[in-house]
Coordinates of C-alpha atoms in Angstrom, one line a residue:
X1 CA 0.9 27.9 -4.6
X2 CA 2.6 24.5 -4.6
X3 CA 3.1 22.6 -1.8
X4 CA 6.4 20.2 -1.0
X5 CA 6.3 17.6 1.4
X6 CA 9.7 15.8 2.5
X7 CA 8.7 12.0 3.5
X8 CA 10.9 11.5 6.2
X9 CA 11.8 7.9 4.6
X10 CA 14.1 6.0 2.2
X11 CA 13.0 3.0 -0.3
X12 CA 15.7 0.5 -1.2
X13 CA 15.7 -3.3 -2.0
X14 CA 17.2 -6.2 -1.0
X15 CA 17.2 -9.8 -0.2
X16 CA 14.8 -10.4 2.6
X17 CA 14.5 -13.9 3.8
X18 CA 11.2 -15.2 3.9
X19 CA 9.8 -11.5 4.2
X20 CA 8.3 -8.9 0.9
X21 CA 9.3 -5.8 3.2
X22 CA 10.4 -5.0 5.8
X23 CA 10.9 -1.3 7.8
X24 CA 13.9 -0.3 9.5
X25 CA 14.4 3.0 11.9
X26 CA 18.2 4.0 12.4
X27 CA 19.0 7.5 13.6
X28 CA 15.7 9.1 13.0
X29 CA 15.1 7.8 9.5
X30 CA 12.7 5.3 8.5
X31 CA 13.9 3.3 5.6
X32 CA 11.2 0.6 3.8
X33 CA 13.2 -2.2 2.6
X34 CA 11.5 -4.3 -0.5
X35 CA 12.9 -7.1 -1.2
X36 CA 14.3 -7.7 -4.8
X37 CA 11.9 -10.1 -6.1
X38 CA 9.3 -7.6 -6.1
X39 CA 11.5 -6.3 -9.0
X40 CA 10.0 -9.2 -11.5
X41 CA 6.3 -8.0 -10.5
X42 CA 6.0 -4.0 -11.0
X43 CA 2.4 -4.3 -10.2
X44 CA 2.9 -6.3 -7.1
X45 CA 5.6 -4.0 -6.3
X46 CA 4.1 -1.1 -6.7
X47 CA 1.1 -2.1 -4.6
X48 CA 3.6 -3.3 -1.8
X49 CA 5.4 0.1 -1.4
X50 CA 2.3 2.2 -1.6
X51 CA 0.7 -0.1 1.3
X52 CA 4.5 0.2 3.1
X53 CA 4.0 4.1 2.3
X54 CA 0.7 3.4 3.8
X55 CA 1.9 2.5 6.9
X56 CA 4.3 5.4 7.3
X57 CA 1.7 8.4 6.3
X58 CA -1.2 6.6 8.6
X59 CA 1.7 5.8 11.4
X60 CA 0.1 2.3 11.2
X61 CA 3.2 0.7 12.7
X62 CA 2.5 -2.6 13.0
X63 CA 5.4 -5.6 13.2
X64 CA 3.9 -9.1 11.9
X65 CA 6.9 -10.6 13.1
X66 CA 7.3 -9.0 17.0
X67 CA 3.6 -9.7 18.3
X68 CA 2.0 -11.4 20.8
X69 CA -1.4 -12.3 21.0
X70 CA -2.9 -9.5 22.3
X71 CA -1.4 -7.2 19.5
X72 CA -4.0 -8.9 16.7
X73 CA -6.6 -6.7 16.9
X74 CA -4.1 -3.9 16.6
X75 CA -2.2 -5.0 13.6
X76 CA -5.3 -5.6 11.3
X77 CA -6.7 -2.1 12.4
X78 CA -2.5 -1.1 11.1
X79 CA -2.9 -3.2 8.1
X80 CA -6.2 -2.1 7.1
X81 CA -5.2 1.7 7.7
X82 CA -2.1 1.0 5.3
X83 CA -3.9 -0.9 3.0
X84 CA -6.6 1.8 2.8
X85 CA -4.5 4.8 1.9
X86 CA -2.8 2.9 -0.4
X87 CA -6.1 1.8 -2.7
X88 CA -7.3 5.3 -2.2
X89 CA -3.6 6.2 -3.6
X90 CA -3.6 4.1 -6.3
X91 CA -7.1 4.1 -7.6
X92 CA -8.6 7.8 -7.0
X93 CA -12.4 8.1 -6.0
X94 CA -13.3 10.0 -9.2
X95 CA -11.2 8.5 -11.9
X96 CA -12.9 4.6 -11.0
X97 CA -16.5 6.2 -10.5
X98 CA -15.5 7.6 -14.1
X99 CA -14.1 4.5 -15.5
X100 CA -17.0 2.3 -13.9
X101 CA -19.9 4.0 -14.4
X102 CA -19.4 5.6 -18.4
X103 CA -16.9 3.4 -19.2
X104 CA -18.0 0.0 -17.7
X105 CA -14.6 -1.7 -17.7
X106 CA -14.6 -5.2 -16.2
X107 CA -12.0 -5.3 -12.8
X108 CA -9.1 -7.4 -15.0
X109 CA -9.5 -4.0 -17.2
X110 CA -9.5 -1.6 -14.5
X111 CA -6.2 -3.4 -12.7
X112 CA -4.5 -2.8 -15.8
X113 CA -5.7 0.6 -16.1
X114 CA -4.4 1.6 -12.9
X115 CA -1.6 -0.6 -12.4
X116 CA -2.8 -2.4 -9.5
X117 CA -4.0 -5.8 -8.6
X118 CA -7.3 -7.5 -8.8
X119 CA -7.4 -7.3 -4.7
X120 CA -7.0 -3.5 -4.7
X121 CA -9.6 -3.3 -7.3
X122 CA -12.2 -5.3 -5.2
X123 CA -11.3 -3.5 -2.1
X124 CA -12.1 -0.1 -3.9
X125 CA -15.6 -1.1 -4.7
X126 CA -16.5 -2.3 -1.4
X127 CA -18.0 1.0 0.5
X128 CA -15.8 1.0 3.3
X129 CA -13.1 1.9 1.4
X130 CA -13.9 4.4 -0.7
X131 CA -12.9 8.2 0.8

């Protein structure tokens, strides 16, 4: 039996200033806005909207750029929730046991493999963030 899910958000680009991303709510819709220099990097790019995607599926909803003090504990337990489901996204448990332990693939190798960069790479070995 398959299974559809509707994401209840829209991706577009455009010129940010001073921001990668940024995510807008207007009549019930969330829309993630990347802006168009990401366009030059596809990994970066890629990496950016699965973290934003992140942020949307975890309901991490915190705002960098509208916080006080007292919101900083809260925004990196956001950004690591984000961040998490995005590396666990990108680079699935089983394939990168696979691709580690038979393969033995050195981290520049396994980036490439799975179109990520070196950081999400790092942050999948480290135990805390595996599923």
């Amino acid at each position: 039996m398959l299974r559809f899910v509707k994401f209840l958000f829209t991706i577009t680009h455009s010129w940010i200033p001073n921001r990668t991303v940024c995510t807008e709510k207007k009549a019930g819709q969330t829309y993630i806005i990347l802006n168009t220099k990401l366009l030059s990097d596809p990994t970066l790019h890629l990496c950016t909207l699965a973290e934003e995607i992140g942020h949307h599926i975890t309901r991490a909803r915190s705002n960098l750029l509208e916080c006080s003090a007292g919101d900083i504990e809260q925004i990196a337990e956001d950004e690591y929730k984000a961040k998490k489901w995005a590396v666990n996204f990108l680079v699935p448990k089983k394939e990168f046991q696979y691709l580690t332990e038979s393969k033995r693939l050195t981290d520049e190798d396994l980036a490439k493999h799975f179109n990520v960069t070196l950081e999400f790479i790092k942050l999948r070995r480290m135990a805390r963030w595996v599923n």
